[in-house]
XYZ file of N, CA and C in Angstrom:
873
model
N 57.889 72.005 78.690
C 57.598 73.180 78.513
C 57.598 74.244 79.003
N 56.272 74.056 80.093
C 55.703 74.770 80.813
C 56.569 74.871 82.298
N 57.554 73.913 82.641
C 58.287 74.153 83.566
C 59.705 74.998 83.177
N 59.855 74.679 81.647
C 60.885 75.819 81.446
C 59.677 77.497 81.548
N 59.063 76.997 80.928
C 58.666 79.085 80.897
C 57.744 79.239 82.069
N 57.407 78.294 83.032
C 57.507 79.292 84.510
C 59.048 79.479 85.300
N 59.856 78.286 84.962
C 61.244 78.744 85.701
C 61.969 80.179 85.335
N 61.363 80.893 83.654
C 61.800 81.537 82.826
C 61.257 83.054 83.988
N 60.151 82.796 84.350
C 59.007 84.264 84.918
C 59.961 84.556 86.446
N 59.991 83.914 87.127
C 60.548 84.376 88.388
C 62.004 84.893 88.023
N 62.541 84.780 86.992
C 63.968 84.908 86.813
C 63.642 86.767 86.322
N 62.317 86.573 85.271
C 61.867 88.065 84.669
C 61.214 89.034 85.870
N 60.830 88.467 86.792
C 60.562 88.966 87.876
C 61.360 89.774 88.877
N 62.470 88.704 89.154
C 63.965 89.164 89.719
C 64.874 90.248 88.589
N 64.692 89.987 87.807
C 65.613 91.208 87.196
C 65.038 92.661 87.186
N 63.156 92.482 86.908
C 62.102 93.878 86.982
C 62.322 94.538 87.908
N 62.649 93.362 89.616
C 62.994 94.127 90.964
C 63.974 94.628 91.256
N 65.148 93.991 90.381
C 66.731 94.588 90.655
C 66.388 95.705 90.066
N 65.840 95.802 88.387
C 66.240 96.997 87.888
C 65.245 98.544 88.543
N 63.993 97.742 89.311
C 63.641 98.919 90.467
C 63.791 99.369 91.388
N 64.420 98.372 92.222
C 65.389 98.791 93.248
C 66.829 99.366 92.928
N 67.135 99.556 91.995
C 68.557 100.195 91.141
C 68.304 101.572 91.060
N 66.497 101.973 90.104
C 66.309 103.338 90.191
C 66.131 103.941 91.207
N 65.677 102.927 92.377
C 64.914 103.599 93.739
C 66.683 104.149 94.420
N 67.242 103.167 94.110
C 68.302 103.494 95.408
C 68.806 104.414 94.410
N 69.744 104.871 93.512
C 69.826 105.545 92.359
C 69.010 107.278 92.921
N 67.904 106.951 92.918
C 66.958 108.159 93.259
C 67.192 108.455 94.568
N 67.642 108.109 95.453
C 68.422 108.223 96.759
C 69.468 108.528 97.254
N 70.566 107.823 95.699
C 71.846 108.443 95.846
C 71.690 109.965 95.533
N 70.919 110.145 94.112
C 71.094 111.516 93.911
C 70.530 112.630 95.327
N 69.734 112.127 96.068
C 69.268 112.999 96.950
C 69.904 113.376 98.097
N 70.711 112.299 98.388
C 71.946 112.101 99.830
C 72.389 112.806 98.987
N 73.344 112.684 97.644
C 74.271 113.773 96.649
C 73.839 114.962 97.115
N 73.026 115.120 96.884
C 72.547 116.770 97.076
C 72.488 117.038 98.521
N 72.007 116.327 99.368
C 72.379 116.698 101.200
C 73.745 117.161 101.401
N 74.241 116.096 100.982
C 75.938 116.372 101.248
C 76.441 117.593 100.391
N 75.732 117.256 99.239
C 77.475 119.258 98.842
C 76.128 120.066 99.047
N 74.680 120.053 99.890
C 74.001 121.603 100.456
C 75.016 121.329 101.786
N 74.646 120.641 102.266
C 75.379 120.560 103.572
C 77.240 121.107 103.478
N 77.786 120.861 102.836
C 79.527 120.902 102.547
C 79.357 122.685 101.957
N 77.896 122.938 101.559
C 78.284 124.335 100.993
C 77.757 125.056 102.376
N 76.956 124.556 102.690
C 76.582 125.850 104.103
C 77.652 125.477 105.427
N 78.525 124.414 105.264
C 79.968 124.414 106.140
C 80.974 125.167 105.629
N 81.209 125.228 104.196
C 81.990 126.266 103.992
C 81.518 127.399 103.897
N 80.525 128.221 103.827
C 80.345 129.210 103.852
C 80.558 129.853 105.255
N 79.931 129.148 106.299
C 79.703 129.337 107.763
C 81.013 129.468 108.264
N 82.599 128.035 107.950
C 83.800 128.535 108.049
C 84.759 129.565 107.703
N 84.265 130.072 106.266
C 85.140 131.286 105.993
C 83.769 132.390 105.848
N 83.100 132.789 106.811
C 82.821 134.323 107.476
C 83.676 134.105 108.598
N 83.904 135.700 108.179
C 84.790 135.955 109.241
C 84.876 136.078 110.670
N 85.775 136.122 111.305
C 85.510 135.469 112.710
C 85.554 137.231 113.196
N 84.407 137.938 114.417
C 85.016 139.049 114.800
C 84.975 139.278 116.688
N 85.943 138.810 116.791
C 86.039 138.770 118.107
C 85.881 139.830 118.810
N 85.657 141.355 118.191
C 85.100 142.689 118.751
C 83.660 142.622 118.903
N 82.769 141.707 118.265
C 81.690 141.842 118.391
C 81.337 140.907 119.788
N 81.494 140.200 119.646
C 81.395 139.384 121.060
C 81.800 140.438 122.339
N 82.445 141.089 122.160
C 82.686 142.243 123.967
C 81.809 142.899 124.232
N 81.225 142.331 125.877
C 80.249 142.244 125.957
C 80.027 143.028 127.795
N 79.361 143.198 128.235
C 78.816 144.098 129.863
C 78.930 142.403 130.821
N 78.102 141.581 129.474
C 77.317 140.657 129.709
C 78.512 139.275 130.318
N 78.492 139.421 131.915
C 79.693 138.208 132.045
C 78.979 137.077 131.853
N 77.877 136.604 132.294
C 77.649 134.807 132.245
C 77.712 134.389 130.544
N 78.157 135.260 129.702
C 78.282 134.962 127.926
C 79.245 135.119 127.935
N 79.969 136.275 128.421
C 81.424 136.313 127.328
C 82.542 136.622 128.749
N 83.378 135.807 128.090
C 84.730 136.107 129.188
C 85.845 136.246 128.441
N 87.033 137.494 128.827
C 87.866 137.788 128.298
C 89.066 136.926 127.502
N 89.345 136.834 126.668
C 90.759 136.053 126.175
C 91.339 136.745 125.778
N 92.311 135.636 124.357
C 93.548 136.360 123.412
C 93.423 137.575 123.473
N 94.949 138.512 123.023
C 94.647 139.967 122.810
C 93.692 139.982 121.620
N 93.248 141.087 121.341
C 92.938 141.739 119.851
C 93.741 142.631 119.439
N 94.227 142.576 118.188
C 95.551 143.886 117.459
C 94.820 145.033 116.928
N 94.949 146.415 117.604
C 94.264 147.367 116.687
C 95.158 148.158 115.976
N 95.223 148.016 114.515
C 96.544 148.879 113.871
C 95.741 150.496 113.881
N 96.396 151.511 114.283
C 95.929 152.714 113.922
C 96.324 153.084 113.004
N 96.187 154.490 111.636
C 96.515 155.006 110.979
C 97.421 153.938 109.399
N 96.665 152.912 109.266
C 96.829 152.316 108.302
C 96.695 153.500 107.187
N 98.084 153.397 106.135
C 97.923 154.256 104.983
C 98.848 154.119 103.800
N 99.025 154.365 102.698
C 99.780 154.188 102.118
C 100.958 154.633 102.269
N 100.887 156.058 103.049
C 102.457 156.248 103.575
C 103.405 155.419 104.345
N 102.535 154.324 105.188
C 103.377 153.142 106.157
C 103.353 152.407 105.173
N 103.277 151.839 104.380
C 103.228 150.663 103.402
C 104.293 149.767 103.784
N 105.762 150.390 103.564
C 106.614 149.200 104.472
C 106.647 148.542 105.439
N 106.034 149.974 106.492
C 106.368 149.014 107.700
C 105.206 148.272 108.644
N 103.698 148.483 107.437
C 102.878 147.162 107.559
C 103.372 146.659 107.297
N 103.892 145.978 106.123
C 104.477 144.681 105.508
C 105.517 144.543 106.487
N 106.009 145.102 107.757
C 106.559 144.334 108.664
C 105.985 143.986 109.863
N 104.899 144.880 109.941
C 104.394 144.580 110.917
C 103.293 143.296 110.601
N 102.836 143.116 109.275
C 102.074 141.865 108.976
C 102.597 140.990 109.035
N 104.010 140.642 108.933
C 104.731 139.354 108.824
C 104.955 138.417 110.059
N 104.838 139.792 111.360
C 105.058 139.472 112.565
C 103.345 138.845 112.875
N 102.213 139.226 112.784
C 101.155 139.245 112.892
C 100.480 137.713 112.255
N 101.383 137.649 111.203
C 101.240 135.792 110.634
C 101.780 135.370 111.123
N 102.762 135.094 111.186
C 103.968 134.157 112.211
C 103.150 133.604 113.381
N 101.875 134.923 114.615
C 101.462 134.088 115.265
C 100.172 134.218 115.650
N 100.040 134.114 113.837
C 98.165 133.180 113.556
C 97.233 134.908 114.013
N 97.733 135.509 113.932
C 96.600 136.836 114.641
C 95.721 137.284 113.270
N 95.449 137.040 112.132
C 94.940 137.757 111.146
C 93.411 138.248 111.388
N 92.626 137.177 112.455
C 91.132 137.470 112.750
C 91.174 138.112 113.592
N 91.905 138.225 114.633
C 92.499 138.642 116.085
C 92.706 140.466 115.802
N 93.025 140.589 114.427
C 93.602 142.406 114.408
C 92.666 143.330 113.192
N 92.331 144.102 113.480
C 91.588 145.245 112.763
C 92.343 146.341 112.609
N 92.453 146.645 110.988
C 93.198 147.840 110.496
C 92.155 148.538 110.578
N 92.729 150.389 110.708
C 92.241 151.032 111.268
C 92.652 152.183 109.736
N 92.035 152.504 108.749
C 92.473 152.748 107.441
C 91.878 154.568 107.740
N 93.289 154.990 107.017
C 92.736 156.804 106.605
C 92.739 157.061 105.079
N 91.325 157.748 105.000
C 91.281 157.230 103.694
C 91.872 158.809 102.409
N 92.275 159.480 103.348
C 92.759 161.161 102.692
C 93.845 161.140 103.929
N 95.349 160.604 103.904
C 96.256 161.249 104.967
C 96.982 162.107 104.542
N 96.289 163.133 105.941
C 97.411 164.080 105.744
C 96.578 165.353 104.814
N 95.291 164.782 103.860
C 94.427 165.485 103.077
C 95.618 165.585 101.631
N 96.144 165.224 101.271
C 97.434 164.455 100.326
C 97.792 162.908 99.802
N 96.726 162.358 100.495
C 97.474 160.491 100.234
C 96.407 160.204 100.071
N 95.075 160.511 99.122
C 94.112 159.924 98.707
C 94.499 158.267 98.401
N 93.533 157.141 98.963
C 93.586 155.850 99.469
C 93.540 155.597 97.672
N 92.701 155.543 97.437
C 91.786 154.993 95.863
C 93.638 156.041 94.473
N 94.218 156.952 94.763
C 95.906 157.371 94.102
C 96.633 155.981 94.582
N 96.526 154.729 94.991
C 97.680 153.899 95.368
C 97.317 152.402 95.401
N 96.779 152.356 93.995
C 96.195 150.564 93.828
C 96.949 149.610 94.652
N 98.407 149.856 94.488
C 99.417 148.296 95.203
C 99.092 148.373 96.495
N 98.876 149.726 97.367
C 98.351 149.321 98.088
C 97.155 148.692 98.933
N 96.426 149.545 97.718
C 94.534 148.978 98.523
C 94.652 147.607 97.662
N 95.515 146.947 96.690
C 95.808 145.380 96.707
C 95.933 144.148 97.552
N 96.746 145.159 98.426
C 97.501 144.883 99.434
C 96.149 144.723 100.588
N 95.487 145.685 100.609
C 94.681 145.740 102.201
C 93.788 144.260 101.683
N 93.230 144.347 100.318
C 92.414 143.480 99.644
C 92.842 141.559 100.043
N 94.346 141.637 99.902
C 94.709 140.258 100.227
C 94.796 140.510 101.687
N 94.991 141.284 102.544
C 94.747 140.975 103.899
C 93.057 140.706 104.237
N 92.124 141.162 103.804
C 91.021 141.692 103.986
C 90.826 139.551 103.860
N 90.679 139.656 102.366
C 90.751 137.828 102.169
C 91.371 137.235 102.777
N 92.608 137.286 103.730
C 93.183 136.441 105.117
C 92.475 136.968 106.314
N 91.749 137.041 106.217
C 90.786 137.357 107.612
C 90.851 138.806 108.766
N 92.154 139.528 108.436
C 92.181 140.543 108.638
C 90.974 141.595 108.555
N 90.952 142.608 109.635
C 89.065 143.958 109.822
C 89.849 144.944 108.816
N 89.219 144.930 108.062
C 89.350 146.625 107.107
C 88.672 147.294 107.699
N 88.512 148.321 108.685
C 87.851 149.344 109.555
C 88.342 151.203 109.172
N 87.712 151.637 110.293
C 87.943 153.145 109.648
C 88.167 153.971 110.940
N 89.762 154.499 110.399
C 90.357 155.466 111.594
C 89.921 157.206 111.463
N 89.827 157.726 109.792
C 89.709 159.189 109.419
C 89.836 159.311 108.253
N 89.486 160.462 108.007
C 89.604 161.176 106.949
C 91.022 161.596 106.256
N 91.178 162.423 106.750
C 92.474 163.305 106.913
C 94.200 163.342 107.999
N 93.063 162.780 109.218
C 93.829 162.547 110.395
C 94.769 163.825 110.973
N 94.027 165.092 110.526
C 94.742 165.979 111.024
C 94.342 166.879 111.818
N 94.759 166.693 113.288
C 94.374 167.147 114.754
C 93.876 165.964 115.217
N 92.746 166.566 116.292
C 91.574 165.543 116.391
C 90.393 166.021 115.553
N 91.039 165.550 114.331
C 89.716 165.872 113.304
C 88.339 165.879 113.872
N 87.815 164.537 114.414
C 86.702 164.348 114.475
C 85.655 165.024 116.250
N 86.249 166.263 116.454
C 86.132 167.020 117.502
C 85.594 168.281 116.848
N 84.536 167.643 116.637
C 84.049 169.053 115.381
C 82.132 168.613 115.340
N 81.506 169.501 114.692
C 79.978 169.152 114.713
C 79.670 168.136 114.046
N 78.425 167.888 114.083
C 77.815 166.425 113.493
C 77.406 166.773 111.732
N 77.464 168.073 111.404
C 77.849 168.527 109.885
C 79.063 168.107 109.053
N 80.026 168.503 110.339
C 81.255 168.367 109.638
C 81.331 166.747 109.673
N 81.285 166.216 110.671
C 81.446 164.792 111.263
C 80.995 163.770 110.036
N 79.938 164.372 109.643
C 79.120 163.551 108.301
C 79.516 163.569 106.867
N 79.770 164.758 106.999
C 80.892 165.387 105.627
C 82.144 163.698 105.487
N 82.710 164.271 106.528
C 84.308 163.263 106.261
C 83.765 161.928 106.289
N 82.288 161.527 106.948
C 82.458 160.178 107.105
C 81.652 160.017 105.484
N 81.359 160.585 104.715
C 80.717 160.247 104.023
C 81.309 160.310 102.669
N 82.457 160.970 102.807
C 83.615 161.572 101.380
C 84.438 160.149 101.844
N 85.100 159.595 103.341
C 86.198 158.408 103.573
C 84.869 157.102 103.025
N 83.801 156.924 103.350
C 83.037 155.747 103.046
C 82.705 155.884 100.829
N 82.978 156.983 100.662
C 82.748 156.633 99.596
C 84.199 156.576 98.293
N 85.566 157.154 98.831
C 86.765 156.466 98.714
C 86.995 155.091 99.054
N 86.585 154.762 100.113
C 86.346 152.949 100.256
C 86.028 152.003 99.218
N 84.728 153.045 98.792
C 83.653 152.499 98.006
C 84.412 152.361 96.230
N 84.469 153.510 96.484
C 85.827 153.286 94.919
C 87.065 152.871 94.906
N 87.234 152.092 95.771
C 88.682 151.078 96.677
C 87.981 149.634 96.646
N 86.520 149.405 96.281
C 85.699 148.148 96.089
C 85.925 147.568 97.162
N 86.063 148.471 98.455
C 85.516 147.629 99.541
C 83.683 147.863 100.257
N 83.872 146.807 100.533
C 82.424 146.588 101.306
C 82.023 147.601 102.467
N 81.472 148.655 102.192
C 81.442 149.353 103.265
C 80.509 148.806 104.346
N 79.812 147.642 104.157
C 78.421 147.596 104.860
C 79.389 146.726 106.160
N 80.506 146.467 105.879
C 81.113 145.699 106.884
C 82.549 146.638 107.222
N 82.352 148.014 107.356
C 83.332 148.946 108.169
C 82.237 149.157 108.845
N 82.220 148.411 109.927
C 81.077 149.313 111.292
C 82.213 149.341 112.642
N 83.493 149.735 112.626
C 84.579 149.957 113.500
C 85.167 151.482 113.618
N 85.166 152.194 113.988
C 85.800 152.958 114.119
C 86.136 153.547 115.528
N 87.695 154.013 115.341
C 88.419 154.485 116.364
C 88.687 156.137 115.489
N 88.829 157.563 116.302
C 88.941 158.244 115.609
C 90.498 158.624 116.044
N 90.781 159.878 115.565
C 92.222 160.285 115.639
C 92.284 160.696 117.329
N 93.376 159.984 117.719
C 93.956 160.918 118.988
C 92.780 160.478 119.754
N 91.917 159.642 119.743
C 90.483 159.294 120.755
C 89.666 160.509 120.718
N 90.107 161.821 119.998
C 89.505 162.936 119.854
C 88.125 163.015 119.484
N 86.814 163.145 120.472
C 85.097 162.668 119.467
C 84.405 163.439 120.499
N 83.658 164.078 118.949
C 82.695 165.496 120.480
C 81.619 164.614 120.172
N 80.477 165.580 121.377
C 79.348 164.574 121.083
C 78.599 164.490 119.489
N 78.567 165.076 119.356
C 77.854 165.252 117.560
C 79.089 164.696 117.376
N 79.949 163.987 116.653
C 80.705 162.905 116.130
C 80.252 161.724 116.466
N 80.084 162.000 118.365
C 79.529 160.931 118.568
C 78.798 159.712 117.991
N 77.312 161.042 117.851
C 76.176 160.343 117.707
C 76.320 160.085 115.920
N 76.804 160.833 114.803
C 77.064 160.403 113.938
C 77.533 159.276 113.520
N 78.629 158.384 114.866
C 78.420 157.398 113.858
C 77.816 156.208 114.296
N 77.069 156.634 115.762
C 76.171 155.409 116.700
C 74.681 155.485 115.565
N 74.608 156.491 115.039
C 73.007 156.551 114.222
C 73.593 155.665 112.388
N 75.163 155.786 112.348
C 75.200 154.487 111.203
C 75.660 153.500 112.073
N 74.807 152.701 113.238
C 75.543 151.870 113.380
C 76.964 151.149 113.711
N 78.147 152.246 114.018
C 79.680 151.851 114.063
C 79.573 151.470 115.281
N 80.609 150.662 115.340
C 81.126 150.811 117.260
C 82.397 151.523 117.250
N 82.098 152.212 118.123
C 83.667 153.066 118.459
C 84.214 152.819 119.507
N 85.425 153.010 118.957
C 86.406 152.484 120.114
C 87.945 152.874 120.678
N 87.797 153.457 121.584
C 87.729 154.644 122.669
C 89.281 154.735 123.219
N 90.009 154.874 124.070
C 91.374 154.950 124.684
C 91.465 153.505 126.373
N 90.121 153.388 126.654
C 89.530 152.642 127.509
C 88.333 152.151 127.748
N 87.514 151.949 126.828
C 86.211 151.138 126.793
C 85.664 151.215 125.091
N 84.721 150.544 124.689
C 83.985 150.382 124.025
C 82.435 150.947 123.687
N 82.056 151.559 122.811
C 80.979 151.753 122.458
C 79.971 151.440 121.419
N 78.806 150.561 121.311
C 78.463 149.984 120.165
C 76.493 150.524 120.891
N 76.028 150.353 119.826
C 74.521 149.949 119.241
C 73.914 148.847 119.592
N 72.563 148.707 120.606
C 72.634 147.031 121.093
C 70.668 147.431 120.550
N 70.216 146.544 120.248
C 68.911 146.474 120.153
C 68.259 145.263 120.935
N 66.657 145.312 121.261
C 66.609 144.225 122.217
C 65.319 144.446 122.331
N 64.329 143.860 121.654
C 62.731 143.977 121.800
C 62.565 145.215 121.002
N 63.014 145.388 119.898
C 62.537 146.623 119.614
C 62.828 147.773 120.208
N 64.110 147.668 120.968
C 64.499 149.094 121.885
C 65.849 149.073 121.164
N 66.381 150.429 121.205
C 67.735 150.702 120.899
C 68.137 151.105 122.063
N 69.893 150.866 122.385
C 70.289 151.806 123.538
C 72.130 151.492 123.072
N 72.656 152.023 123.916
C 74.103 152.138 123.576
C 75.026 150.918 125.412
N 75.298 150.037 124.500
C 76.279 149.616 125.874
C 77.635 150.299 125.830
N 78.334 150.570 126.948
C 79.761 151.052 127.390
C 80.388 150.136 127.713
N 81.440 149.344 127.194
C 81.994 148.259 127.839
C 83.602 148.820 127.964
N 83.653 148.628 129.286
C 84.756 148.959 129.915
C 86.086 148.144 129.574
N 87.266 148.452 128.386
C 88.286 147.444 128.468
C 89.721 147.554 128.501
N 90.813 147.371 128.298
C 92.298 147.512 128.841
C 92.736 147.069 128.166
N 93.038 148.470 127.148
C 93.600 149.365 125.740
C 94.720 150.022 126.342
N 96.188 149.026 125.632
C 97.542 149.307 126.039
C 98.093 149.533 124.556
N 99.132 150.424 124.756
C 100.018 150.670 124.009
C 101.455 150.966 124.275
N 103.054 149.968 124.120
C 103.875 149.777 124.569
C 104.915 150.008 123.179
N 104.685 150.543 122.685
C 105.391 150.328 121.315
C 105.376 151.719 120.514
N 105.132 153.153 121.547
C 105.446 154.625 120.975
C 107.095 155.383 120.752
N 107.337 154.320 120.468
C 108.884 155.170 119.945
C 109.782 155.014 121.320
N 109.535 153.583 121.291
C 109.905 152.612 122.144
C 111.896 152.893 122.697
N 112.550 153.293 123.332
C 113.831 153.333 123.881
C 113.921 151.950 123.809
N 115.559 151.591 123.094
C 115.616 149.726 123.138
C 116.112 149.345 124.299
N 116.685 150.460 125.256
C 116.823 149.826 126.609
C 115.821 149.917 127.846
N 114.665 150.268 127.073
C 113.471 149.420 127.607
C 112.330 148.839 127.756
N 113.309 147.427 126.385
C 112.461 146.869 125.970
C 111.952 145.480 127.170
N 113.508 145.099 127.762
C 112.361 143.980 128.787
C 111.648 144.501 129.551
N 112.010 145.807 130.031
C 110.875 146.291 130.850
C 109.234 146.123 130.588
N 109.437 146.607 129.033
C 107.796 146.538 129.132
C 107.698 145.498 128.805
N 108.258 144.436 128.066
C 108.389 142.634 127.926
C 107.229 142.362 129.588
N 107.891 142.848 130.511
C 107.451 142.129 131.450
C 106.044 143.158 132.020
N 105.944 144.458 132.090
C 104.842 145.133 132.113
C 103.617 144.497 131.171
N 103.935 144.887 130.256
C 102.800 143.966 129.229
C 102.638 142.751 129.753
N 103.197 141.658 130.119
C 102.028 140.521 130.378
C 101.513 140.696 131.703
N 102.467 141.238 132.836
C 101.592 141.980 134.247
C 99.806 142.380 133.751
N 99.998 143.500 132.862
C 98.611 144.141 132.640
C 97.652 143.098 132.096
N 98.252 142.060 131.111
C 97.384 141.422 130.254
C 96.958 140.278 131.516
N 97.562 140.126 132.465
C 96.952 139.174 133.692
C 96.724 139.986 134.412
N 95.989 141.048 134.948
C 95.499 141.546 135.679
C 93.693 141.781 134.488
N 94.296 142.167 133.521
C 92.642 141.969 132.506
C 91.651 140.613 132.229
N 92.889 140.045 132.567
C 92.083 138.415 132.334
C 91.257 138.118 133.865
N 91.943 138.486 135.343
C 91.462 138.531 136.404
C 90.154 139.586 136.297
N 90.449 140.385 135.331
C 88.908 141.429 135.947
C 87.817 141.157 134.774
N 88.702 140.253 133.936
C 87.238 139.634 132.939
C 87.255 141.117 132.070
N 88.318 141.703 131.250
C 88.118 142.769 130.707
C 89.264 142.324 129.537
N 88.293 143.211 127.800
C 88.505 142.404 127.127
C 90.626 143.060 127.273
N 91.937 142.622 126.686
C 92.666 143.275 126.423
C 92.647 143.179 124.792
N 93.225 144.840 124.557
C 93.598 145.099 123.207
C 95.012 145.935 122.826
N 96.083 145.814 122.034
C 96.870 146.175 121.917
C 96.974 147.161 120.829
N 97.068 148.057 121.034
C 97.072 149.361 119.829
C 98.651 149.679 119.659
N 99.047 149.973 118.341
C 100.170 149.478 117.176
C 99.846 150.670 116.394
N 101.121 151.357 116.262
C 100.890 152.660 115.273
C 102.097 151.996 114.431
N 102.091 152.432 112.934
C 102.997 151.705 111.836
C 104.067 152.716 112.126
N 105.081 152.830 111.989
C 106.630 153.869 111.696
C 107.193 153.745 113.947
N 105.578 153.748 114.723
C 106.296 154.061 116.008
C 106.464 152.497 116.428
N 105.710 151.410 116.214
C 106.144 150.194 116.528
C 107.363 149.531 115.767
N 107.659 150.167 114.765
C 109.379 149.829 113.815
C 109.931 150.353 114.160
N 110.423 151.227 115.453
C 111.094 151.975 116.149
C 111.862 150.742 117.006
N 113.198 151.401 116.886
C 113.810 150.564 118.017
C 113.653 148.831 118.012
N 113.167 148.597 119.295
C 112.679 147.117 119.177
C 111.158 146.636 119.291
N 110.915 147.856 118.669
C 109.215 147.307 118.805
C 108.489 146.096 118.418
N 109.431 145.615 116.937
C 108.820 144.722 116.485
C 108.628 142.789 117.230
N 110.031 143.776 118.102
C 110.513 142.088 119.105
C 109.563 142.213 119.897
N 109.121 143.484 120.609
C 108.210 143.542 121.370
C 107.154 142.767 120.946
N 106.358 143.020 119.584
C 104.710 142.788 119.306
C 105.201 141.771 119.342
N 106.524 140.450 118.697
C 106.749 139.168 118.359
C 106.169 138.485 119.751
N 106.957 139.128 120.556
C 106.917 138.726 121.829
C 105.945 138.137 122.943
N 105.293 139.475 122.611
C 103.769 139.329 123.114
C 102.856 138.709 122.576
N 102.876 138.613 121.477
C 101.820 137.843 120.854
C 102.117 136.558 120.828
N 103.776 136.002 121.686
C 103.721 134.632 121.467
C 103.652 134.393 122.913
N 103.604 134.860 124.294
C 103.415 134.992 125.499
C 102.193 135.046 125.602
N 101.591 136.103 125.525
C 99.919 136.054 125.536
C 98.883 135.099 125.264
N 99.514 134.059 124.229
C 98.782 132.839 123.589
C 99.331 131.774 124.998
N 101.054 131.838 125.479
C 101.045 130.564 126.758
C 100.061 131.416 127.671
N 99.668 132.727 127.939
C 99.303 132.922 129.424
C 97.734 132.446 129.270
N 97.119 132.875 127.922
C 95.603 132.566 128.129
C 95.412 130.771 128.085
N 96.618 130.396 127.871
C 96.593 128.924 127.931
C 96.667 128.276 129.387
N 97.634 129.415 130.202
C 98.008 128.677 131.613
C 96.777 129.237 132.518
N 95.681 130.252 132.015
C 94.734 130.754 133.287
C 93.490 129.647 133.011
N 93.610 129.066 132.090
C 91.911 128.443 131.402
C 92.569 127.380 132.010
N 93.628 126.575 132.458
C 94.228 125.607 133.072
C 94.006 125.234 134.370
């Protein structure tokens, strides 16, 4: 009987140890599962943070190298809804969403308030969710509207941001501006720089920089071209050749290449055909250049 009792004790001990190990391993499994979930969520958030190629453009050539073209769409307005859909289809086909910036007019011609066009606003939100960058072009786009005093510039910008907020856009993410016709007074420039807007002009970018608690402005020279301003059909092949020469030269000079387009103008003639060609060919060019 003693032997039997003795023989049972180790078994009970083994069962206890195995249960303890099981409890211990369960705790480790829970901790491990938590860490995996946490890491996955962090990765997910980082992965879905919108890539902002304009942010990287810099004069410091040790950390920045010119790369694939960036597309700047001026005059984004409900007036050009159909034209925008045609343009976006080409950009989507060439996987250009995160490299495209949509510069919105909030009250085109003073009579087309963005918030009065819910379908177009919904469309812009869809594009925003897909990686396109919603940015600012102007209030009414009448003349060189930002060739004005700082008081007028502030009023126009405040009114525009209010309209964008009413349309449920996060105005904290709207920090790039192209003024209509690139017209910009010194007062208007101050208005935007004080708000930490990066200003894009016809051949340079002007941005606010902070270094060791000091604020300064960096002017970065870029190559900004537009080939589709109501271009005649018989010029299509010539424009295709010129655009690739310009792009190659920009790479050699290590200047960021931006392609500006205007709805309606690019939809004229063979403009859409050119856009599709250039985006596809420039992707090949960048691969050849860095091989």
